[in-house]
C-alpha cells in the first residue's frame, strides 16, 4: 500500500517545460498611448549674460572717468588755494582751534569746490551710462533740459552764497555779540557756508523735477494745486532742516521755494495745454 495515497512524488530534477509567452493581444479599440516628449530645458541665452557684462564694463568705464575728472579738479583747486581763499572767508577773522583743523578746513572746502566744478562732467558720464536703458520720452526730456538743470543748480548756490549766507551769518553773529565774545573757528565757518549753499542748489531743481514727473504722467497741475498747503508745509520743514536754526534764514529760503513751487504749477499747466493741443490737432 502506498503510504502517501495517490499523490505522486516528483523529483527535484524533474522540471516542467517552460511554455513560451504568448504576445498580448491588442484590442482593436485600444491604441497605444504616444510617449510624451520631455519639455525642453530652459537655457539662459548667451546674449543676456553678454549684455550684463557689457553694462558692468560700461559702468566701470564711466566711474573711472568720473574719478579722474574729480581728482583733476581737486588738484587744480589745491594748486590755486591762494586765489579762491579770500572769496571763501569773505574777510572774516577765523581762528584755528587745533593743529589738524587747518587740514580739515582745506579738505572740506576743496572737495566741495572740486565736486561743483566736476558736476557737469559727472552728469554727462551718468547720462552716457543710463541713456541706452531709458525710454525715448525720458531720454529726450533729460537731454533737452540738462542745461536748465545745471543753470538752476548754479542759481541756487549763488542765492545761498550772496543772500542767505551773509544775512544769516550777520544775524547769528549779532545775536551772539550781545552777551558773548565771538570767535569763529575755520571748520565751523566752512560747515556753515556749505550748509547755506549746496542744499539750495538742489532745492532749485524743483521745476525740473515737476516737469519730468509730468512728462511721464505721474504729476498734474491739478494734483499740485490740491496738495498745495501740504507742499508748503514740507517746504517749510525742509528749509528748516537745511538752514541754520534762525527764523531769518528759514524765511529767506521759504519765500523763493514757494515761488518755485508756483512756477512749477504754471509750467506743468502749460505743458498739459500744449500736449492736449497737439493731440487734438493730430485727431
Coordinates of C-alpha atoms in Angstrom, one line a residue:
X1 CA 0.0 0.0 0.0
X2 CA 1.2 3.5 -0.9
X3 CA 1.6 5.5 2.4
X4 CA 1.1 8.8 0.6
X5 CA -2.1 7.8 -1.1
X6 CA -2.4 8.5 -4.7
X7 CA 0.0 11.6 -4.6
X8 CA 2.9 11.1 -6.9
X9 CA 6.5 12.1 -5.9
X10 CA 8.2 14.4 -8.2
X11 CA 12.0 14.6 -8.3
X12 CA 13.6 18.0 -8.0
X13 CA 15.3 17.2 -11.3
X14 CA 12.0 16.9 -13.0
X15 CA 11.1 20.4 -14.3
X16 CA 8.1 21.4 -16.0
X17 CA 8.6 22.5 -19.6
X18 CA 8.6 26.3 -19.9
X19 CA 5.8 27.4 -22.1
X20 CA 6.6 30.3 -24.5
X21 CA 4.9 33.5 -23.6
X22 CA 2.1 34.4 -25.9
X23 CA 2.0 38.1 -27.1
X24 CA -0.8 40.1 -25.6
X25 CA -3.5 40.7 -28.0
X26 CA -4.2 44.4 -28.6
X27 CA -7.8 45.2 -28.6
X28 CA -9.0 47.0 -31.7
X29 CA -10.4 49.8 -29.6
X30 CA -7.3 50.4 -27.6
X31 CA -4.5 52.4 -29.1
X32 CA -1.0 52.6 -27.5
X33 CA -0.5 56.0 -25.8
X34 CA 2.2 58.0 -27.5
X35 CA 5.2 58.9 -25.4
X36 CA 5.1 62.4 -24.0
X37 CA 8.0 64.4 -25.2
X38 CA 10.2 65.8 -22.5
X39 CA 9.9 69.6 -22.1
X40 CA 13.0 71.4 -23.5
X41 CA 15.4 72.7 -20.9
X42 CA 15.4 76.4 -20.5
X43 CA 18.8 77.6 -21.1
X44 CA 19.9 81.2 -20.4
X45 CA 20.6 82.9 -23.8
X46 CA 24.2 83.9 -24.1
X47 CA 23.0 87.4 -25.2
X48 CA 21.7 88.1 -21.6
X49 CA 25.0 87.3 -19.9
X50 CA 26.9 89.2 -22.5
X51 CA 24.6 92.2 -22.1
X52 CA 25.1 92.2 -18.3
X53 CA 28.9 92.0 -18.7
X54 CA 28.7 94.9 -21.2
X55 CA 26.7 97.0 -18.8
X56 CA 29.1 96.4 -15.9
X57 CA 32.0 97.2 -18.2
X58 CA 30.4 100.4 -19.3
X59 CA 29.7 101.3 -15.6
X60 CA 33.3 100.7 -14.7
X61 CA 34.5 102.9 -17.6
X62 CA 32.2 105.8 -16.6
X63 CA 33.2 105.5 -12.9
X64 CA 36.9 105.6 -13.8
X65 CA 36.4 108.7 -15.9
X66 CA 34.5 110.3 -13.1
X67 CA 37.2 109.6 -10.6
X68 CA 39.9 111.0 -12.9
X69 CA 37.9 114.2 -13.5
X70 CA 37.3 114.7 -9.8
X71 CA 41.0 114.2 -9.0
X72 CA 42.0 116.6 -11.7
X73 CA 39.8 119.4 -10.4
X74 CA 40.8 118.6 -6.8
X75 CA 44.5 119.1 -7.8
X76 CA 43.5 122.3 -9.6
X77 CA 41.7 123.6 -6.5
X78 CA 44.6 122.8 -4.2
X79 CA 47.1 124.5 -6.5
X80 CA 45.0 127.7 -6.7
X81 CA 44.4 127.9 -3.0
X82 CA 45.6 131.4 -2.6
X83 CA 43.3 132.6 -5.4
X84 CA 40.0 131.4 -4.1
X85 CA 40.6 131.5 -0.4
X86 CA 39.6 135.2 0.0
X87 CA 36.3 134.5 -1.7
X88 CA 35.5 131.8 0.8
X89 CA 36.4 133.6 4.1
X90 CA 34.9 136.9 2.9
X91 CA 37.2 138.9 5.1
X92 CA 36.1 137.3 8.4
X93 CA 38.6 136.7 11.1
X94 CA 38.7 132.9 11.6
X95 CA 40.7 131.0 14.2
X96 CA 42.2 127.5 14.2
X97 CA 41.5 125.6 17.4
X98 CA 43.8 122.6 16.7
X99 CA 46.7 121.5 14.6
X100 CA 44.5 119.4 12.4
X101 CA 41.7 121.8 11.9
X102 CA 43.5 123.6 9.1
X103 CA 43.7 120.3 7.2
X104 CA 40.0 119.8 7.8
X105 CA 39.2 123.3 6.6
X106 CA 41.2 123.0 3.3
X107 CA 40.0 119.5 2.7
X108 CA 36.3 120.3 3.2
X109 CA 36.2 123.4 1.0
X110 CA 38.5 121.8 -1.7
X111 CA 36.4 118.7 -2.0
X112 CA 33.2 120.8 -2.2
X113 CA 34.7 123.1 -4.9
X114 CA 36.1 120.1 -6.9
X115 CA 32.6 118.4 -6.8
X116 CA 31.0 121.6 -8.0
X117 CA 33.4 122.0 -10.9
X118 CA 33.2 118.4 -12.0
X119 CA 29.4 118.2 -11.7
X120 CA 28.7 118.8 -15.4
X121 CA 31.2 116.1 -16.4
X122 CA 29.8 113.7 -13.8
X123 CA 26.3 114.3 -15.1
X124 CA 27.4 113.7 -18.7
X125 CA 29.1 110.4 -17.8
X126 CA 26.0 109.3 -15.9
X127 CA 23.9 110.3 -18.9
X128 CA 26.1 108.2 -21.2
X129 CA 25.5 105.1 -19.0
X130 CA 21.8 105.3 -18.4
X131 CA 20.8 106.6 -21.9
X132 CA 20.6 103.1 -23.6
X133 CA 18.1 101.9 -20.9
X134 CA 15.8 104.9 -21.0
X135 CA 12.6 105.2 -22.9
X136 CA 12.6 107.6 -25.8
X137 CA 10.5 110.1 -23.9
X138 CA 12.7 110.1 -20.9
X139 CA 15.9 110.3 -22.9
X140 CA 14.6 113.2 -24.9
X141 CA 13.5 115.1 -21.7
X142 CA 16.8 114.7 -19.9
X143 CA 18.8 115.6 -22.9
X144 CA 16.7 118.7 -23.6
X145 CA 16.6 120.1 -20.0
X146 CA 20.1 119.2 -18.8
X147 CA 21.4 122.7 -19.3
X148 CA 18.4 124.1 -17.4
X149 CA 19.2 121.7 -14.5
X150 CA 22.8 123.0 -14.4
X151 CA 21.7 126.6 -14.6
X152 CA 19.2 126.2 -11.7
X153 CA 21.8 124.5 -9.6
X154 CA 24.2 127.4 -10.1
X155 CA 21.4 129.9 -9.3
X156 CA 20.6 128.1 -6.1
X157 CA 24.2 128.1 -5.0
X158 CA 24.6 131.8 -5.9
X159 CA 21.4 132.6 -4.0
X160 CA 22.8 130.9 -0.9
X161 CA 26.3 132.5 -1.3
X162 CA 25.2 136.1 -1.9
X163 CA 21.9 136.3 0.1
X164 CA 21.2 133.5 2.6
X165 CA 24.8 133.1 3.9
X166 CA 25.6 136.8 4.6
X167 CA 22.2 137.6 6.1
X168 CA 22.0 134.6 8.4
X169 CA 25.7 135.0 9.3
X170 CA 25.3 138.6 10.4
X171 CA 22.1 137.8 12.3
X172 CA 23.7 135.0 14.3
X173 CA 26.9 136.9 15.0
X174 CA 25.0 139.9 16.1
X175 CA 22.8 137.7 18.4
X176 CA 26.0 136.2 19.9
X177 CA 27.8 139.5 20.4
X178 CA 25.1 140.8 22.7
X179 CA 26.2 138.5 25.5
X180 CA 29.4 136.7 24.4
X181 CA 32.8 137.3 23.0
X182 CA 32.5 135.8 19.5
X183 CA 35.4 133.7 18.0
X184 CA 34.7 131.9 14.7
X185 CA 36.6 128.7 14.0
X186 CA 37.5 127.8 10.5
X187 CA 35.9 124.4 10.5
X188 CA 32.6 125.7 11.8
X189 CA 32.6 128.5 9.3
X190 CA 33.1 126.2 6.3
X191 CA 30.4 123.9 7.6
X192 CA 28.0 126.9 7.8
X193 CA 29.0 128.0 4.3
X194 CA 28.4 124.6 2.7
X195 CA 25.1 124.2 4.6
X196 CA 23.7 127.5 3.2
X197 CA 24.7 127.0 -0.4
X198 CA 24.7 123.3 -1.6
X199 CA 21.2 122.3 -0.4
X200 CA 19.8 125.4 -2.0
X201 CA 21.3 124.4 -5.4
X202 CA 19.4 121.1 -5.0
X203 CA 16.1 122.7 -4.0
X204 CA 16.2 124.9 -7.0
X205 CA 15.8 121.8 -9.2
X206 CA 12.1 121.7 -8.2
X207 CA 10.7 122.9 -11.5
X208 CA 12.8 120.4 -13.4
X209 CA 11.6 117.6 -11.2
X210 CA 8.0 118.6 -11.6
X211 CA 8.4 118.8 -15.4
X212 CA 9.9 115.3 -15.5
X213 CA 7.1 113.8 -13.4
X214 CA 4.5 115.5 -15.6
X215 CA 6.1 114.2 -18.8
X216 CA 5.9 110.6 -17.7
X217 CA 2.3 111.0 -16.4
X218 CA 2.9 110.9 -12.6
X219 CA 2.1 114.5 -11.8
X220 CA -0.5 117.0 -13.0
X221 CA -1.1 120.7 -12.3
X222 CA -4.5 119.9 -10.6
X223 CA -2.8 117.5 -8.2
X224 CA -0.2 120.0 -7.3
X225 CA -2.9 122.6 -6.6
X226 CA -4.8 120.1 -4.4
X227 CA -1.8 119.4 -2.2
X228 CA -0.5 123.0 -2.2
X229 CA -0.9 123.5 1.6
X230 CA 0.8 120.2 2.4
X231 CA 3.6 121.1 -0.1
X232 CA 4.2 124.4 1.7
X233 CA 4.4 122.5 5.0
X234 CA 7.0 120.1 3.5
X235 CA 9.0 123.0 2.0
X236 CA 9.0 124.8 5.4
X237 CA 10.3 121.7 7.2
X238 CA 13.0 121.1 4.5
X239 CA 14.1 124.8 4.7
X240 CA 14.3 124.5 8.5
X241 CA 16.5 121.3 8.2
X242 CA 19.0 122.7 5.7
X243 CA 19.4 126.2 7.0
X244 CA 20.8 127.5 10.3
X245 CA 18.4 127.5 13.3
X246 CA 17.2 131.0 12.9
X247 CA 14.0 132.4 11.6
X248 CA 15.6 134.8 9.2
X249 CA 17.4 132.1 7.2
X250 CA 14.4 129.9 7.1
X251 CA 12.2 132.7 5.9
X252 CA 14.7 133.7 3.2
X253 CA 14.7 130.1 1.9
X254 CA 11.0 129.6 2.2
X255 CA 10.0 132.5 0.1
X256 CA 11.9 131.5 -3.1
X257 CA 10.9 127.9 -2.7
X258 CA 7.2 128.9 -2.6
X259 CA 7.8 131.0 -5.7
X260 CA 9.5 128.0 -7.4
X261 CA 6.5 125.8 -6.5
X262 CA 4.0 128.1 -8.0
X263 CA 6.3 128.4 -11.1
X264 CA 6.3 124.6 -11.3
X265 CA 2.5 124.6 -11.3
X266 CA 2.4 127.1 -14.1
X267 CA 5.0 125.2 -16.2
X268 CA 3.2 121.9 -15.8
X269 CA -0.1 123.5 -16.8
X270 CA 1.5 125.0 -19.9
X271 CA 2.9 121.5 -20.8
X272 CA -0.5 119.9 -20.4
X273 CA -2.2 122.5 -22.6
X274 CA 0.4 122.1 -25.2
X275 CA 0.1 118.3 -25.1
X276 CA -3.7 118.5 -25.4
X277 CA -3.4 120.9 -28.3
X278 CA -1.1 118.6 -30.1
X279 CA -3.4 115.6 -29.5
X280 CA -6.4 117.5 -30.8
X281 CA -4.7 118.7 -33.9
X282 CA -3.5 115.1 -34.6
X283 CA -7.1 113.9 -34.4

